[in-house]
């Protein structure tokens, strides 16, 4: 076992195709330092320090490079006519394979259709129409801050910014706020998002160790599974209420809902071709 580890380490450091790129030797040897930083929640800050030390391109793991130069964005993430796009890393965008896909991790064809239908909600015309709604929540934020600061008590401003953004996004996506500003606290649905975000980071890291991930998922406590089921149920109920609204809204998903039958048909056709 030790000999095997040493041979892999030697290959990664000296013979690997990425061995000529700068970076910490510990990151070149193994993926573990990367995963450790990610699970601690310090990876973005650590990467900033590594870029300051090593430059625009840093070897962040044995088989991974991190880029900080602006030209890299278009080369890596840009759309090029007639050229094949780089696929998204499954370990990052879909660490739990059993969960349904969504716009972030969908295949190219479905993702393109979803993006085109949602583009209406992000157009200049639509965003100007959304301004009164957004302004209303900003005004409510200022009102609540005045109320809570009258006696000189400090407020955690990051929480209030989160209350505001979640209420705005809730209204634009589901047609109803989470009432965070009114209640001056986080909705249960939002608390679940924060918790699942932490778990998602752990699962992303464990994707490089599939047997360990499979074992840990099989031992997940019932409370965790119940929390996930409740979150899915609440999300479905919110979206169902939004779909039942008959009036047109200048929000983020109006265009998507207008084409829902067409999108379902297209997805079923893709699935039938695969099968």
PDB file of C-alpha atoms in Angstrom:
ATOM      1  CA  UNK A   1       0.000   0.000   0.000  1.00  0.00           C
ATOM      2  CA  UNK A   2       2.790   2.459   0.916  1.00  0.00           C
ATOM      3  CA  UNK A   3       4.674   1.607  -2.276  1.00  0.00           C
ATOM      4  CA  UNK A   4       1.525   2.184  -4.317  1.00  0.00           C
ATOM      5  CA  UNK A   5       0.911   5.571  -2.696  1.00  0.00           C
ATOM      6  CA  UNK A   6       4.522   6.628  -3.239  1.00  0.00           C
ATOM      7  CA  UNK A   7       4.436   5.605  -6.901  1.00  0.00           C
ATOM      8  CA  UNK A   8       1.210   7.572  -7.481  1.00  0.00           C
ATOM      9  CA  UNK A   9       2.669  10.575  -5.662  1.00  0.00           C
ATOM     10  CA  UNK A  10       5.852  10.416  -7.755  1.00  0.00           C
ATOM     11  CA  UNK A  11       3.835  10.199 -10.968  1.00  0.00           C
ATOM     12  CA  UNK A  12       1.559  13.101  -9.994  1.00  0.00           C
ATOM     13  CA  UNK A  13       4.432  15.381  -9.039  1.00  0.00           C
ATOM     14  CA  UNK A  14       6.917  14.615 -11.832  1.00  0.00           C
ATOM     15  CA  UNK A  15       5.240  12.753 -14.720  1.00  0.00           C
ATOM     16  CA  UNK A  16       1.602  13.881 -14.783  1.00  0.00           C
ATOM     17  CA  UNK A  17       0.574  16.059 -17.794  1.00  0.00           C
ATOM     18  CA  UNK A  18      -0.142  18.903 -15.339  1.00  0.00           C
ATOM     19  CA  UNK A  19       3.177  18.580 -13.510  1.00  0.00           C
ATOM     20  CA  UNK A  20       4.627  21.667 -15.216  1.00  0.00           C
ATOM     21  CA  UNK A  21       2.004  23.970 -13.667  1.00  0.00           C
ATOM     22  CA  UNK A  22       2.814  25.704 -10.353  1.00  0.00           C
ATOM     23  CA  UNK A  23       1.063  24.964  -7.084  1.00  0.00           C
ATOM     24  CA  UNK A  24       1.551  23.412  -3.640  1.00  0.00           C
ATOM     25  CA  UNK A  25       3.171  20.000  -3.820  1.00  0.00           C
ATOM     26  CA  UNK A  26       0.568  18.633  -1.396  1.00  0.00           C
ATOM     27  CA  UNK A  27      -2.194  19.500  -3.898  1.00  0.00           C
ATOM     28  CA  UNK A  28      -0.214  17.854  -6.699  1.00  0.00           C
ATOM     29  CA  UNK A  29       0.186  14.631  -4.728  1.00  0.00           C
ATOM     30  CA  UNK A  30      -3.405  14.106  -3.639  1.00  0.00           C
ATOM     31  CA  UNK A  31      -6.943  15.475  -3.861  1.00  0.00           C
ATOM     32  CA  UNK A  32      -7.203  15.375  -0.040  1.00  0.00           C
ATOM     33  CA  UNK A  33      -5.909  18.938   0.626  1.00  0.00           C
ATOM     34  CA  UNK A  34      -8.455  20.316  -1.839  1.00  0.00           C
ATOM     35  CA  UNK A  35     -11.287  18.358  -0.199  1.00  0.00           C
ATOM     36  CA  UNK A  36     -10.153  19.377   3.280  1.00  0.00           C
ATOM     37  CA  UNK A  37     -10.217  23.077   2.368  1.00  0.00           C
ATOM     38  CA  UNK A  38     -13.584  22.694   0.631  1.00  0.00           C
ATOM     39  CA  UNK A  39     -15.249  20.969   3.592  1.00  0.00           C
ATOM     40  CA  UNK A  40     -13.836  23.570   5.995  1.00  0.00           C
ATOM     41  CA  UNK A  41     -15.406  26.276   3.830  1.00  0.00           C
ATOM     42  CA  UNK A  42     -12.100  28.099   3.277  1.00  0.00           C
ATOM     43  CA  UNK A  43     -11.351  26.964  -0.283  1.00  0.00           C
ATOM     44  CA  UNK A  44     -12.226  30.270  -2.063  1.00  0.00           C
ATOM     45  CA  UNK A  45     -10.028  32.258   0.339  1.00  0.00           C
ATOM     46  CA  UNK A  46      -7.236  29.695   0.150  1.00  0.00           C
ATOM     47  CA  UNK A  47      -7.342  29.755  -3.650  1.00  0.00           C
ATOM     48  CA  UNK A  48      -7.014  33.538  -3.623  1.00  0.00           C
ATOM     49  CA  UNK A  49      -3.823  33.218  -1.579  1.00  0.00           C
ATOM     50  CA  UNK A  50      -2.524  30.499  -3.900  1.00  0.00           C
ATOM     51  CA  UNK A  51      -3.115  32.702  -6.938  1.00  0.00           C
ATOM     52  CA  UNK A  52      -1.283  35.555  -5.229  1.00  0.00           C
ATOM     53  CA  UNK A  53       1.641  33.212  -4.629  1.00  0.00           C
ATOM     54  CA  UNK A  54       1.732  31.167  -7.840  1.00  0.00           C
ATOM     55  CA  UNK A  55       0.050  33.356 -10.465  1.00  0.00           C
ATOM     56  CA  UNK A  56      -2.981  33.185 -12.753  1.00  0.00           C
ATOM     57  CA  UNK A  57      -2.864  29.398 -13.178  1.00  0.00           C
ATOM     58  CA  UNK A  58      -2.558  27.140 -10.136  1.00  0.00           C
ATOM     59  CA  UNK A  59      -2.566  23.363  -9.931  1.00  0.00           C
ATOM     60  CA  UNK A  60      -5.256  22.920  -7.276  1.00  0.00           C
ATOM     61  CA  UNK A  61      -5.410  19.105  -7.425  1.00  0.00           C
ATOM     62  CA  UNK A  62      -3.571  16.299  -9.266  1.00  0.00           C
ATOM     63  CA  UNK A  63      -5.907  16.574 -12.273  1.00  0.00           C
ATOM     64  CA  UNK A  64      -7.249  20.115 -11.895  1.00  0.00           C
ATOM     65  CA  UNK A  65      -6.129  23.669 -12.679  1.00  0.00           C
ATOM     66  CA  UNK A  66      -7.601  26.875 -11.271  1.00  0.00           C
ATOM     67  CA  UNK A  67      -7.584  30.000 -13.447  1.00  0.00           C
ATOM     68  CA  UNK A  68      -7.915  33.603 -12.299  1.00  0.00           C
ATOM     69  CA  UNK A  69      -7.187  35.432 -15.569  1.00  0.00           C
ATOM     70  CA  UNK A  70     -10.252  37.076 -17.220  1.00  0.00           C
ATOM     71  CA  UNK A  71      -9.422  35.552 -20.616  1.00  0.00           C
ATOM     72  CA  UNK A  72      -9.943  32.091 -19.167  1.00  0.00           C
ATOM     73  CA  UNK A  73     -13.660  32.666 -18.587  1.00  0.00           C
ATOM     74  CA  UNK A  74     -14.534  32.891 -22.278  1.00  0.00           C
ATOM     75  CA  UNK A  75     -12.165  30.075 -23.253  1.00  0.00           C
ATOM     76  CA  UNK A  76     -13.543  27.684 -20.631  1.00  0.00           C
ATOM     77  CA  UNK A  77     -17.168  28.704 -20.092  1.00  0.00           C
ATOM     78  CA  UNK A  78     -17.966  30.643 -23.284  1.00  0.00           C
ATOM     79  CA  UNK A  79     -20.182  29.384 -26.088  1.00  0.00           C
ATOM     80  CA  UNK A  80     -18.410  28.944 -29.414  1.00  0.00           C
ATOM     81  CA  UNK A  81     -20.421  28.488 -32.576  1.00  0.00           C
ATOM     82  CA  UNK A  82     -19.686  25.162 -34.193  1.00  0.00           C
ATOM     83  CA  UNK A  83     -17.335  24.083 -31.397  1.00  0.00           C
ATOM     84  CA  UNK A  84     -17.958  21.475 -28.749  1.00  0.00           C
ATOM     85  CA  UNK A  85     -18.637  22.931 -25.313  1.00  0.00           C
ATOM     86  CA  UNK A  86     -16.836  21.735 -22.235  1.00  0.00           C
ATOM     87  CA  UNK A  87     -19.118  19.555 -20.149  1.00  0.00           C
ATOM     88  CA  UNK A  88     -19.859  20.298 -16.522  1.00  0.00           C
ATOM     89  CA  UNK A  89     -18.128  18.192 -13.900  1.00  0.00           C
ATOM     90  CA  UNK A  90     -20.684  15.738 -12.530  1.00  0.00           C
ATOM     91  CA  UNK A  91     -18.919  15.519  -9.149  1.00  0.00           C
ATOM     92  CA  UNK A  92     -19.496  19.259  -8.637  1.00  0.00           C
ATOM     93  CA  UNK A  93     -22.911  19.854 -10.229  1.00  0.00           C
ATOM     94  CA  UNK A  94     -24.600  16.550  -9.387  1.00  0.00           C
ATOM     95  CA  UNK A  95     -22.840  14.896  -6.451  1.00  0.00           C
ATOM     96  CA  UNK A  96     -25.925  12.761  -5.742  1.00  0.00           C
ATOM     97  CA  UNK A  97     -26.712  10.970  -8.982  1.00  0.00           C
ATOM     98  CA  UNK A  98     -30.164   9.817  -7.862  1.00  0.00           C
ATOM     99  CA  UNK A  99     -31.560  13.340  -7.510  1.00  0.00           C
ATOM    100  CA  UNK A 100     -33.465  14.815 -10.490  1.00  0.00           C
ATOM    101  CA  UNK A 101     -31.578  17.148 -12.806  1.00  0.00           C
ATOM    102  CA  UNK A 102     -32.272  20.892 -12.956  1.00  0.00           C
ATOM    103  CA  UNK A 103     -31.211  23.836 -15.097  1.00  0.00           C
ATOM    104  CA  UNK A 104     -27.754  24.012 -13.498  1.00  0.00           C
ATOM    105  CA  UNK A 105     -26.750  20.427 -14.293  1.00  0.00           C
ATOM    106  CA  UNK A 106     -29.020  19.506 -17.217  1.00  0.00           C
ATOM    107  CA  UNK A 107     -27.628  18.127 -20.459  1.00  0.00           C
ATOM    108  CA  UNK A 108     -26.844  20.641 -23.188  1.00  0.00           C
ATOM    109  CA  UNK A 109     -30.068  20.261 -25.209  1.00  0.00           C
ATOM    110  CA  UNK A 110     -32.479  20.544 -22.279  1.00  0.00           C
ATOM    111  CA  UNK A 111     -30.382  23.226 -20.597  1.00  0.00           C
ATOM    112  CA  UNK A 112     -30.485  25.324 -23.769  1.00  0.00           C
ATOM    113  CA  UNK A 113     -34.269  25.159 -23.972  1.00  0.00           C
ATOM    114  CA  UNK A 114     -34.719  25.974 -20.306  1.00  0.00           C
ATOM    115  CA  UNK A 115     -32.304  28.890 -20.573  1.00  0.00           C
ATOM    116  CA  UNK A 116     -34.091  30.331 -23.604  1.00  0.00           C
ATOM    117  CA  UNK A 117     -37.479  30.199 -21.892  1.00  0.00           C
ATOM    118  CA  UNK A 118     -36.152  31.751 -18.691  1.00  0.00           C
ATOM    119  CA  UNK A 119     -34.341  34.506 -20.614  1.00  0.00           C
ATOM    120  CA  UNK A 120     -37.589  36.489 -20.776  1.00  0.00           C
ATOM    121  CA  UNK A 121     -37.509  37.029 -17.015  1.00  0.00           C
ATOM    122  CA  UNK A 122     -34.004  38.490 -17.247  1.00  0.00           C
ATOM    123  CA  UNK A 123     -34.658  40.805 -20.202  1.00  0.00           C
ATOM    124  CA  UNK A 124     -34.412  44.561 -19.712  1.00  0.00           C
ATOM    125  CA  UNK A 125     -38.165  44.992 -20.221  1.00  0.00           C
ATOM    126  CA  UNK A 126     -39.010  42.332 -17.647  1.00  0.00           C
ATOM    127  CA  UNK A 127     -36.466  43.562 -15.116  1.00  0.00           C
ATOM    128  CA  UNK A 128     -37.822  47.118 -15.379  1.00  0.00           C
ATOM    129  CA  UNK A 129     -41.286  45.719 -14.717  1.00  0.00           C
ATOM    130  CA  UNK A 130     -39.904  43.864 -11.658  1.00  0.00           C
ATOM    131  CA  UNK A 131     -38.420  47.057 -10.204  1.00  0.00           C
ATOM    132  CA  UNK A 132     -41.529  48.135  -8.192  1.00  0.00           C
ATOM    133  CA  UNK A 133     -41.692  44.706  -6.549  1.00  0.00           C
ATOM    134  CA  UNK A 134     -37.996  44.794  -5.657  1.00  0.00           C
ATOM    135  CA  UNK A 135     -38.253  48.388  -4.438  1.00  0.00           C
ATOM    136  CA  UNK A 136     -41.103  47.375  -2.145  1.00  0.00           C
ATOM    137  CA  UNK A 137     -38.906  44.843  -0.371  1.00  0.00           C
ATOM    138  CA  UNK A 138     -36.027  47.317  -0.141  1.00  0.00           C
ATOM    139  CA  UNK A 139     -38.384  49.833   1.482  1.00  0.00           C
ATOM    140  CA  UNK A 140     -39.555  47.137   3.893  1.00  0.00           C
ATOM    141  CA  UNK A 141     -35.926  46.342   4.724  1.00  0.00           C
ATOM    142  CA  UNK A 142     -35.233  49.980   5.634  1.00  0.00           C
ATOM    143  CA  UNK A 143     -38.418  50.136   7.697  1.00  0.00           C
ATOM    144  CA  UNK A 144     -37.521  47.017   9.666  1.00  0.00           C
ATOM    145  CA  UNK A 145     -33.949  48.203  10.248  1.00  0.00           C
ATOM    146  CA  UNK A 146     -35.259  51.476  11.685  1.00  0.00           C
ATOM    147  CA  UNK A 147     -37.597  49.557  13.978  1.00  0.00           C
ATOM    148  CA  UNK A 148     -34.880  47.214  15.232  1.00  0.00           C
ATOM    149  CA  UNK A 149     -32.238  49.902  15.736  1.00  0.00           C
ATOM    150  CA  UNK A 150     -34.348  52.414  17.665  1.00  0.00           C
ATOM    151  CA  UNK A 151     -33.112  51.282  21.065  1.00  0.00           C
ATOM    152  CA  UNK A 152     -29.486  51.240  19.969  1.00  0.00           C
ATOM    153  CA  UNK A 153     -29.183  47.463  19.706  1.00  0.00           C
ATOM    154  CA  UNK A 154     -26.801  46.207  17.004  1.00  0.00           C
ATOM    155  CA  UNK A 155     -28.265  44.225  14.103  1.00  0.00           C
ATOM    156  CA  UNK A 156     -26.623  41.506  12.051  1.00  0.00           C
ATOM    157  CA  UNK A 157     -26.832  43.229   8.688  1.00  0.00           C
ATOM    158  CA  UNK A 158     -25.868  40.099   6.706  1.00  0.00           C
ATOM    159  CA  UNK A 159     -28.996  38.358   8.020  1.00  0.00           C
ATOM    160  CA  UNK A 160     -31.184  41.263   6.931  1.00  0.00           C
ATOM    161  CA  UNK A 161     -29.633  41.265   3.478  1.00  0.00           C
ATOM    162  CA  UNK A 162     -30.396  37.563   3.264  1.00  0.00           C
ATOM    163  CA  UNK A 163     -33.979  38.136   4.438  1.00  0.00           C
ATOM    164  CA  UNK A 164     -34.400  40.693   1.652  1.00  0.00           C
ATOM    165  CA  UNK A 165     -32.852  38.666  -1.158  1.00  0.00           C
ATOM    166  CA  UNK A 166     -34.745  35.500  -0.232  1.00  0.00           C
ATOM    167  CA  UNK A 167     -38.062  37.396  -0.095  1.00  0.00           C
ATOM    168  CA  UNK A 168     -37.362  38.951  -3.499  1.00  0.00           C
ATOM    169  CA  UNK A 169     -36.292  35.682  -5.110  1.00  0.00           C
ATOM    170  CA  UNK A 170     -39.229  33.873  -3.500  1.00  0.00           C
ATOM    171  CA  UNK A 171     -41.658  36.350  -5.015  1.00  0.00           C
ATOM    172  CA  UNK A 172     -39.982  36.326  -8.432  1.00  0.00           C
ATOM    173  CA  UNK A 173     -39.667  32.533  -8.583  1.00  0.00           C
ATOM    174  CA  UNK A 174     -42.642  31.202  -6.590  1.00  0.00           C
ATOM    175  CA  UNK A 175     -45.006  34.180  -6.640  1.00  0.00           C
ATOM    176  CA  UNK A 176     -44.829  34.522  -2.862  1.00  0.00           C
ATOM    177  CA  UNK A 177     -42.171  35.750  -0.404  1.00  0.00           C
ATOM    178  CA  UNK A 178     -40.764  33.701   2.455  1.00  0.00           C
ATOM    179  CA  UNK A 179     -41.864  36.467   4.853  1.00  0.00           C
ATOM    180  CA  UNK A 180     -38.356  36.724   6.250  1.00  0.00           C
ATOM    181  CA  UNK A 181     -38.538  40.510   6.523  1.00  0.00           C
ATOM    182  CA  UNK A 182     -41.939  40.418   8.180  1.00  0.00           C
ATOM    183  CA  UNK A 183     -40.929  37.744  10.660  1.00  0.00           C
ATOM    184  CA  UNK A 184     -37.285  38.910  10.960  1.00  0.00           C
ATOM    185  CA  UNK A 185     -36.076  35.312  10.725  1.00  0.00           C
ATOM    186  CA  UNK A 186     -35.330  32.543   8.245  1.00  0.00           C
ATOM    187  CA  UNK A 187     -38.105  30.408   6.839  1.00  0.00           C
ATOM    188  CA  UNK A 188     -37.744  26.662   7.534  1.00  0.00           C
ATOM    189  CA  UNK A 189     -37.327  26.096   3.780  1.00  0.00           C
ATOM    190  CA  UNK A 190     -34.355  28.480   3.747  1.00  0.00           C
ATOM    191  CA  UNK A 191     -32.753  26.868   6.792  1.00  0.00           C
ATOM    192  CA  UNK A 192     -32.901  23.573   4.916  1.00  0.00           C
ATOM    193  CA  UNK A 193     -31.122  25.192   1.952  1.00  0.00           C
ATOM    194  CA  UNK A 194     -28.252  26.317   4.192  1.00  0.00           C
ATOM    195  CA  UNK A 195     -27.973  22.857   5.717  1.00  0.00           C
ATOM    196  CA  UNK A 196     -28.092  21.109   2.346  1.00  0.00           C
ATOM    197  CA  UNK A 197     -25.418  23.483   1.057  1.00  0.00           C
ATOM    198  CA  UNK A 198     -22.984  22.274   3.693  1.00  0.00           C
ATOM    199  CA  UNK A 199     -23.886  18.667   3.007  1.00  0.00           C
ATOM    200  CA  UNK A 200     -23.511  19.253  -0.729  1.00  0.00           C
ATOM    201  CA  UNK A 201     -19.916  20.397  -0.247  1.00  0.00           C
ATOM    202  CA  UNK A 202     -19.145  17.225   1.693  1.00  0.00           C
ATOM    203  CA  UNK A 203     -20.745  15.051  -0.983  1.00  0.00           C
ATOM    204  CA  UNK A 204     -18.801  16.857  -3.703  1.00  0.00           C
ATOM    205  CA  UNK A 205     -15.565  15.990  -1.942  1.00  0.00           C
ATOM    206  CA  UNK A 206     -16.645  12.413  -1.319  1.00  0.00           C
ATOM    207  CA  UNK A 207     -17.383  11.997  -5.043  1.00  0.00           C
ATOM    208  CA  UNK A 208     -13.654  11.350  -5.475  1.00  0.00           C
ATOM    209  CA  UNK A 209     -13.990   8.448  -3.031  1.00  0.00           C
ATOM    210  CA  UNK A 210     -17.165   6.717  -4.322  1.00  0.00           C
ATOM    211  CA  UNK A 211     -17.058   3.709  -2.013  1.00  0.00           C
ATOM    212  CA  UNK A 212     -16.795   5.960   1.044  1.00  0.00           C
ATOM    213  CA  UNK A 213     -19.595   8.198  -0.256  1.00  0.00           C
ATOM    214  CA  UNK A 214     -21.836   5.228  -0.906  1.00  0.00           C
ATOM    215  CA  UNK A 215     -21.204   3.876   2.589  1.00  0.00           C
ATOM    216  CA  UNK A 216     -21.924   7.212   4.270  1.00  0.00           C
ATOM    217  CA  UNK A 217     -25.099   7.788   2.246  1.00  0.00           C
ATOM    218  CA  UNK A 218     -26.352   4.345   3.224  1.00  0.00           C
ATOM    219  CA  UNK A 219     -25.854   5.293   6.884  1.00  0.00           C
ATOM    220  CA  UNK A 220     -27.612   8.654   6.612  1.00  0.00           C
ATOM    221  CA  UNK A 221     -29.960   9.063   9.619  1.00  0.00           C
ATOM    222  CA  UNK A 222     -33.702   8.994   9.115  1.00  0.00           C
ATOM    223  CA  UNK A 223     -33.939  12.618  10.270  1.00  0.00           C
ATOM    224  CA  UNK A 224     -31.757  13.696   7.342  1.00  0.00           C
ATOM    225  CA  UNK A 225     -33.846  11.752   4.834  1.00  0.00           C
ATOM    226  CA  UNK A 226     -37.032  13.165   6.340  1.00  0.00           C
ATOM    227  CA  UNK A 227     -35.639  16.706   6.119  1.00  0.00           C
ATOM    228  CA  UNK A 228     -34.828  16.208   2.436  1.00  0.00           C
ATOM    229  CA  UNK A 229     -38.299  14.804   1.776  1.00  0.00           C
ATOM    230  CA  UNK A 230     -39.904  17.759   3.587  1.00  0.00           C
ATOM    231  CA  UNK A 231     -37.826  20.230   1.595  1.00  0.00           C
ATOM    232  CA  UNK A 232     -38.865  18.579  -1.684  1.00  0.00           C
ATOM    233  CA  UNK A 233     -42.500  18.553  -0.596  1.00  0.00           C
ATOM    234  CA  UNK A 234     -42.459  22.232   0.378  1.00  0.00           C
ATOM    235  CA  UNK A 235     -40.744  23.201  -2.884  1.00  0.00           C
ATOM    236  CA  UNK A 236     -43.301  21.246  -4.914  1.00  0.00           C
ATOM    237  CA  UNK A 237     -46.180  22.884  -3.021  1.00  0.00           C
ATOM    238  CA  UNK A 238     -44.752  26.375  -3.619  1.00  0.00           C
ATOM    239  CA  UNK A 239     -44.306  25.724  -7.323  1.00  0.00           C
ATOM    240  CA  UNK A 240     -47.775  24.183  -7.586  1.00  0.00           C
ATOM    241  CA  UNK A 241     -49.307  27.337  -6.111  1.00  0.00           C
ATOM    242  CA  UNK A 242     -47.317  29.441  -8.576  1.00  0.00           C
ATOM    243  CA  UNK A 243     -48.508  27.323 -11.518  1.00  0.00           C
ATOM    244  CA  UNK A 244     -52.127  27.694 -10.400  1.00  0.00           C
ATOM    245  CA  UNK A 245     -51.983  31.489 -10.650  1.00  0.00           C
ATOM    246  CA  UNK A 246     -53.776  32.628 -13.792  1.00  0.00           C
ATOM    247  CA  UNK A 247     -52.620  36.241 -14.085  1.00  0.00           C
ATOM    248  CA  UNK A 248     -49.446  37.004 -15.986  1.00  0.00           C
ATOM    249  CA  UNK A 249     -46.491  38.167 -13.903  1.00  0.00           C
ATOM    250  CA  UNK A 250     -43.221  39.768 -14.932  1.00  0.00           C
ATOM    251  CA  UNK A 251     -41.186  37.315 -12.899  1.00  0.00           C
ATOM    252  CA  UNK A 252     -38.353  34.869 -13.542  1.00  0.00           C
ATOM    253  CA  UNK A 253     -40.350  31.822 -14.601  1.00  0.00           C
ATOM    254  CA  UNK A 254     -43.410  33.165 -16.450  1.00  0.00           C
ATOM    255  CA  UNK A 255     -41.805  32.357 -19.805  1.00  0.00           C
ATOM    256  CA  UNK A 256     -40.878  28.884 -18.592  1.00  0.00           C
ATOM    257  CA  UNK A 257     -44.411  28.099 -17.419  1.00  0.00           C
ATOM    258  CA  UNK A 258     -45.900  29.201 -20.735  1.00  0.00           C
ATOM    259  CA  UNK A 259     -43.807  26.536 -22.470  1.00  0.00           C
ATOM    260  CA  UNK A 260     -44.049  23.819 -19.821  1.00  0.00           C
ATOM    261  CA  UNK A 261     -46.018  21.386 -22.020  1.00  0.00           C
ATOM    262  CA  UNK A 262     -43.552  21.824 -24.872  1.00  0.00           C
ATOM    263  CA  UNK A 263     -40.587  21.313 -22.539  1.00  0.00           C
ATOM    264  CA  UNK A 264     -42.100  18.170 -21.011  1.00  0.00           C
ATOM    265  CA  UNK A 265     -42.711  16.751 -24.490  1.00  0.00           C
ATOM    266  CA  UNK A 266     -39.144  17.574 -25.563  1.00  0.00           C
ATOM    267  CA  UNK A 267     -37.688  15.941 -22.425  1.00  0.00           C
ATOM    268  CA  UNK A 268     -39.764  12.793 -22.906  1.00  0.00           C
ATOM    269  CA  UNK A 269     -38.575  12.576 -26.510  1.00  0.00           C
ATOM    270  CA  UNK A 270     -34.947  12.806 -25.401  1.00  0.00           C
ATOM    271  CA  UNK A 271     -35.485  10.100 -22.809  1.00  0.00           C
ATOM    272  CA  UNK A 272     -37.110   7.807 -25.368  1.00  0.00           C
ATOM    273  CA  UNK A 273     -34.155   8.294 -27.739  1.00  0.00           C
ATOM    274  CA  UNK A 274     -31.723   7.387 -24.948  1.00  0.00           C
ATOM    275  CA  UNK A 275     -33.694   4.319 -23.969  1.00  0.00           C
TER     276      UNK A 275
END
